[in-house]
mmCIF file of C-alpha atoms and ligand atoms in Angstrom:
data_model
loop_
_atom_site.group_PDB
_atom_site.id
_atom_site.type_symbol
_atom_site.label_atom_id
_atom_site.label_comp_id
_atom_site.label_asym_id
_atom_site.label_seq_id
_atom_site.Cartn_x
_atom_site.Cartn_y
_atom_site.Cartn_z
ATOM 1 C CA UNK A 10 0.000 0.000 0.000
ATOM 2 C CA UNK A 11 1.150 3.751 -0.619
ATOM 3 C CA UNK A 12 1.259 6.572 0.849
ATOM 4 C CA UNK A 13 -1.784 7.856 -1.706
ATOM 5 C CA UNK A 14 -3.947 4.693 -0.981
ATOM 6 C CA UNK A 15 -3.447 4.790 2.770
ATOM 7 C CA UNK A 16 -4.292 8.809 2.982
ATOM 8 C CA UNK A 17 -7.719 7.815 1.199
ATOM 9 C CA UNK A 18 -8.244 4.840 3.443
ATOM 10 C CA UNK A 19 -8.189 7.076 5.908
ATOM 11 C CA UNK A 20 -7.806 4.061 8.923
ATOM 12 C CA UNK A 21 -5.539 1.873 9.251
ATOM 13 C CA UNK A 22 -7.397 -1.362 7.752
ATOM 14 C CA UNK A 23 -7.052 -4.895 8.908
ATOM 15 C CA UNK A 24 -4.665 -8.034 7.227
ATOM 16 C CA UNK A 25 -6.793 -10.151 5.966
ATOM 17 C CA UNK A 26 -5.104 -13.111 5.011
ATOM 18 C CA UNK A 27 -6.182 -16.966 4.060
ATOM 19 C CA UNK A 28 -6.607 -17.606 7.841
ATOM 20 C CA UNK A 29 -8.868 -14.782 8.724
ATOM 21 C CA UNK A 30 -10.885 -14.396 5.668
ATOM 22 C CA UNK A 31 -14.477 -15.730 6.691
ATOM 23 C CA UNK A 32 -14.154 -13.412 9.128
ATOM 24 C CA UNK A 33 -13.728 -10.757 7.238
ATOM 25 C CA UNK A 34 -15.908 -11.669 4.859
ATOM 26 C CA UNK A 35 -18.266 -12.211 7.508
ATOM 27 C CA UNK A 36 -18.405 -8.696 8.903
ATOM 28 C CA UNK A 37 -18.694 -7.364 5.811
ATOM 29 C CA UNK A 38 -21.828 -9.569 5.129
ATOM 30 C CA UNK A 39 -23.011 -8.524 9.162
ATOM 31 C CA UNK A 40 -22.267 -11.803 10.572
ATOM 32 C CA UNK A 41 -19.838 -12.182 13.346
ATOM 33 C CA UNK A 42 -18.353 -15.546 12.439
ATOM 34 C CA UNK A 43 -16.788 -17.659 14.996
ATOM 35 C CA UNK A 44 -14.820 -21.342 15.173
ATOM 36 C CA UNK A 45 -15.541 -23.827 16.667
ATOM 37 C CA UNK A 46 -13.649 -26.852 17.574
ATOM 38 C CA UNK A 47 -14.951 -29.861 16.505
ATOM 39 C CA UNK A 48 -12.805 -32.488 18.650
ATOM 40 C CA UNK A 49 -16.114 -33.896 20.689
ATOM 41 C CA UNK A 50 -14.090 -33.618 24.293
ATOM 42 C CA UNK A 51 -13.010 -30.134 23.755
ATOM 43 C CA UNK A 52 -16.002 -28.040 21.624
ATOM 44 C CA UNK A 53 -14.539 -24.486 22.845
ATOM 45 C CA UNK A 54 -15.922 -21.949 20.973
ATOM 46 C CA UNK A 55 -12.281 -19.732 19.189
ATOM 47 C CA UNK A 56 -11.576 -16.156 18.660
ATOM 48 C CA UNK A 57 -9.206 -14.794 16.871
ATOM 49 C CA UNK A 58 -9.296 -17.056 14.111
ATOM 50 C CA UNK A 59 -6.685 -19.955 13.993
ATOM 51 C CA UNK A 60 -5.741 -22.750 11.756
ATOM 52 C CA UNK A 61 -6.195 -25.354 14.771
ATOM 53 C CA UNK A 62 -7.745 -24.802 18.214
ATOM 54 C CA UNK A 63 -5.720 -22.651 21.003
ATOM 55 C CA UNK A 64 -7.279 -25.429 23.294
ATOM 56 C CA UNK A 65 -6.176 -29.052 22.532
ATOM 57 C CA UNK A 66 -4.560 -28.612 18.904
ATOM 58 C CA UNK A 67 -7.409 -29.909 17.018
ATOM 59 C CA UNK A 68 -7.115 -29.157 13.494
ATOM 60 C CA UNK A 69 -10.988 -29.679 12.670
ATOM 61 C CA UNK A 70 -12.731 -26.123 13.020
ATOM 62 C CA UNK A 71 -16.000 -25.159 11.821
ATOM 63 C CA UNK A 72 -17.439 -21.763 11.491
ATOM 64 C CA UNK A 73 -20.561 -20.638 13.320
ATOM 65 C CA UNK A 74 -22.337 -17.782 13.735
ATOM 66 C CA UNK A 75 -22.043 -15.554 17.065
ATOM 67 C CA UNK A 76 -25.606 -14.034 17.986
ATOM 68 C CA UNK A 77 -23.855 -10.497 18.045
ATOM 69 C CA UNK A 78 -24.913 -9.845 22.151
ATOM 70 C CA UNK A 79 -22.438 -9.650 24.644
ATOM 71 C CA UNK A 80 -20.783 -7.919 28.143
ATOM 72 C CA UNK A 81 -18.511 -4.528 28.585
ATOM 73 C CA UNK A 82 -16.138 -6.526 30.629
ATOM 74 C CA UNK A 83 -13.405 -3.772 30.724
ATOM 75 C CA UNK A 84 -13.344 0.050 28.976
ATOM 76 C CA UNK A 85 -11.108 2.964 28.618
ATOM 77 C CA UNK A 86 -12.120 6.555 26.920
ATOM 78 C CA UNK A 87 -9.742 7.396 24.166
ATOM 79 C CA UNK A 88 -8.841 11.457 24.009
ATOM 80 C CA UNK A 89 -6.142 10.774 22.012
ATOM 81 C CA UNK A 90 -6.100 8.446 19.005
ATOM 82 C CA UNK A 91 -3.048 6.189 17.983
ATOM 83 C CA UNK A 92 -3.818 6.836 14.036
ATOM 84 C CA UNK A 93 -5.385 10.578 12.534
ATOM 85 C CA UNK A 94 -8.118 8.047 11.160
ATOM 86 C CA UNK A 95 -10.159 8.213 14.676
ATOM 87 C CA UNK A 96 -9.861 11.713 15.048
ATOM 88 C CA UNK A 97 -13.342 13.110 14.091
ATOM 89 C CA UNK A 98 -14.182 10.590 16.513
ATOM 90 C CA UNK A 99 -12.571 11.224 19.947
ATOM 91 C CA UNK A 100 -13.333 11.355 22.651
ATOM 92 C CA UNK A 101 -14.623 7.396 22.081
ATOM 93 C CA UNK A 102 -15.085 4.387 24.845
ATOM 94 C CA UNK A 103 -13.080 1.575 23.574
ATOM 95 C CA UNK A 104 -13.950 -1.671 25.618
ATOM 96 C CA UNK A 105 -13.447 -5.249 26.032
ATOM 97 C CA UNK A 106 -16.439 -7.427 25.438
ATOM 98 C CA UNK A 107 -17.119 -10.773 25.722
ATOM 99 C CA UNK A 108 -19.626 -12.574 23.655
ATOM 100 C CA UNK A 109 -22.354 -14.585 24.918
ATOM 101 C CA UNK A 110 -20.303 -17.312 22.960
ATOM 102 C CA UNK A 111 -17.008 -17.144 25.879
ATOM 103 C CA UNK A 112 -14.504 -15.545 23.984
ATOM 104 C CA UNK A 113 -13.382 -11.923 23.558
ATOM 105 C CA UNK A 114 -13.401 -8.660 21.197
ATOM 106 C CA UNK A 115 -11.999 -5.104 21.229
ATOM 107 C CA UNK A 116 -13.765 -2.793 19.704
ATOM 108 C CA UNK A 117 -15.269 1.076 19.650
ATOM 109 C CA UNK A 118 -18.997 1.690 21.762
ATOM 110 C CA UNK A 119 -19.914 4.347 19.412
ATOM 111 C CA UNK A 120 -22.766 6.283 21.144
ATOM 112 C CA UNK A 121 -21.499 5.347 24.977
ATOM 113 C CA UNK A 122 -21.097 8.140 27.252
ATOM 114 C CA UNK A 123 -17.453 9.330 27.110
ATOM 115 C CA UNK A 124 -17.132 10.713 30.269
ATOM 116 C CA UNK A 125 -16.079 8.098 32.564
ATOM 117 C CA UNK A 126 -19.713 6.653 33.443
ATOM 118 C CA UNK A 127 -18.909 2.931 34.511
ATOM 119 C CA UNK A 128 -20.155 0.507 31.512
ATOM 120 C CA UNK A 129 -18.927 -2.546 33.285
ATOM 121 C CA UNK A 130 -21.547 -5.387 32.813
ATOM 122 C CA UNK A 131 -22.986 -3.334 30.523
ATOM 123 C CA UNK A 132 -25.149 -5.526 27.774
ATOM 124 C CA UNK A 133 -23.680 -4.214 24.050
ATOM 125 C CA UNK A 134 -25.185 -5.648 21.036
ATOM 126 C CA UNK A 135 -22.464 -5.918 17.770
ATOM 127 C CA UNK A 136 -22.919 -3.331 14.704
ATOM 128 C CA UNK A 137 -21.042 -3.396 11.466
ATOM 129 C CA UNK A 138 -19.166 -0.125 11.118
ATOM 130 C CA UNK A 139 -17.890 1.247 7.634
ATOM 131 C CA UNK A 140 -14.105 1.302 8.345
ATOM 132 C CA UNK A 141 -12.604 1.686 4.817
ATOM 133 C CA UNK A 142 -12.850 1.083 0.791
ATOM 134 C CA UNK A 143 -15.488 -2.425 0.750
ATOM 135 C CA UNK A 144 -14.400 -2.833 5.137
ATOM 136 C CA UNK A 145 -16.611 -2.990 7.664
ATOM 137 C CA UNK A 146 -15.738 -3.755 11.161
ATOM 138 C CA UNK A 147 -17.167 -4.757 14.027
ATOM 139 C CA UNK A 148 -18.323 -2.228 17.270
ATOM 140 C CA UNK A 149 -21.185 -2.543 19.973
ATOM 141 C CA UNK A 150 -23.845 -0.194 21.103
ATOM 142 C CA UNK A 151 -25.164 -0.287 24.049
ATOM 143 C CA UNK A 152 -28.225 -2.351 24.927
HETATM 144 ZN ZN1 ZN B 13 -10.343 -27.974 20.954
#
């Protein structure tokens, strides 16, 4: 990428790469896709996305669909961003969440009160934010 491509891209974008692609793909369809492991005495449910589980080394995974509701478990206001991308959106919460399905995202809580208010245990439902050229990604709103 170039300097001229990443000026219009305006954040920096995600790798996407032959590991992560259904999830990509996913987003930009507004499906959170998930793996699962398929080894019956293990089952775990996997995020990020791997090429065997994190768990007991299973190479069988399957994708499956995360309902999109989760938890604030942890959450930090950003004043100042790490990339001129986010700027016309500061000040922004920024939180972990965990999924109903066990495992656990980062991601922007675009409309969540910026000043400090305590958001832990907070129910967020998943949105599909445009992040760049034919990129979504993935942020919560509150519930
Ligand atoms: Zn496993």
């Amino acid at each position: 990428m170039n300097m001229a491509e990443h000026h219009i891209a305006g954040k920096p974008q995600p790798r996407v790469n032959e590991v992560n692609e259904p999830f990509w793909t996913g987003v930009n369809e507004g499906r959170i896709r998930l793996q699962r492991c398929l080894n019956e005495s293990c089952g775990r449910v996997i995020f990020y996305p791997r090429v065997c589980c994190p768990f007991c080394h299973a190479p069988d995974l399957k994708w499956v669909d995360a309902a999109g509701g989760g938890r604030v478990l942890s959450h930090t206001t950003i004043h100042r961003a790490h990339h001129d991308g986010f700027n016309e959106e500061l000040p922004y919460v920024f939180a972990a969440v965990e999924l109903d399905e066990g495992v656990i995202f980062y991601a922007q809580l675009p409309g969540a009160p910026a000043d400090g208010t305590s958001l832990l245990g907070r129910r967020v439902k998943a949105e599909f934010s445009e992040h760049g050229p034919d990129r979504k990604i993935v942020v919560f709103r509150l519930a």
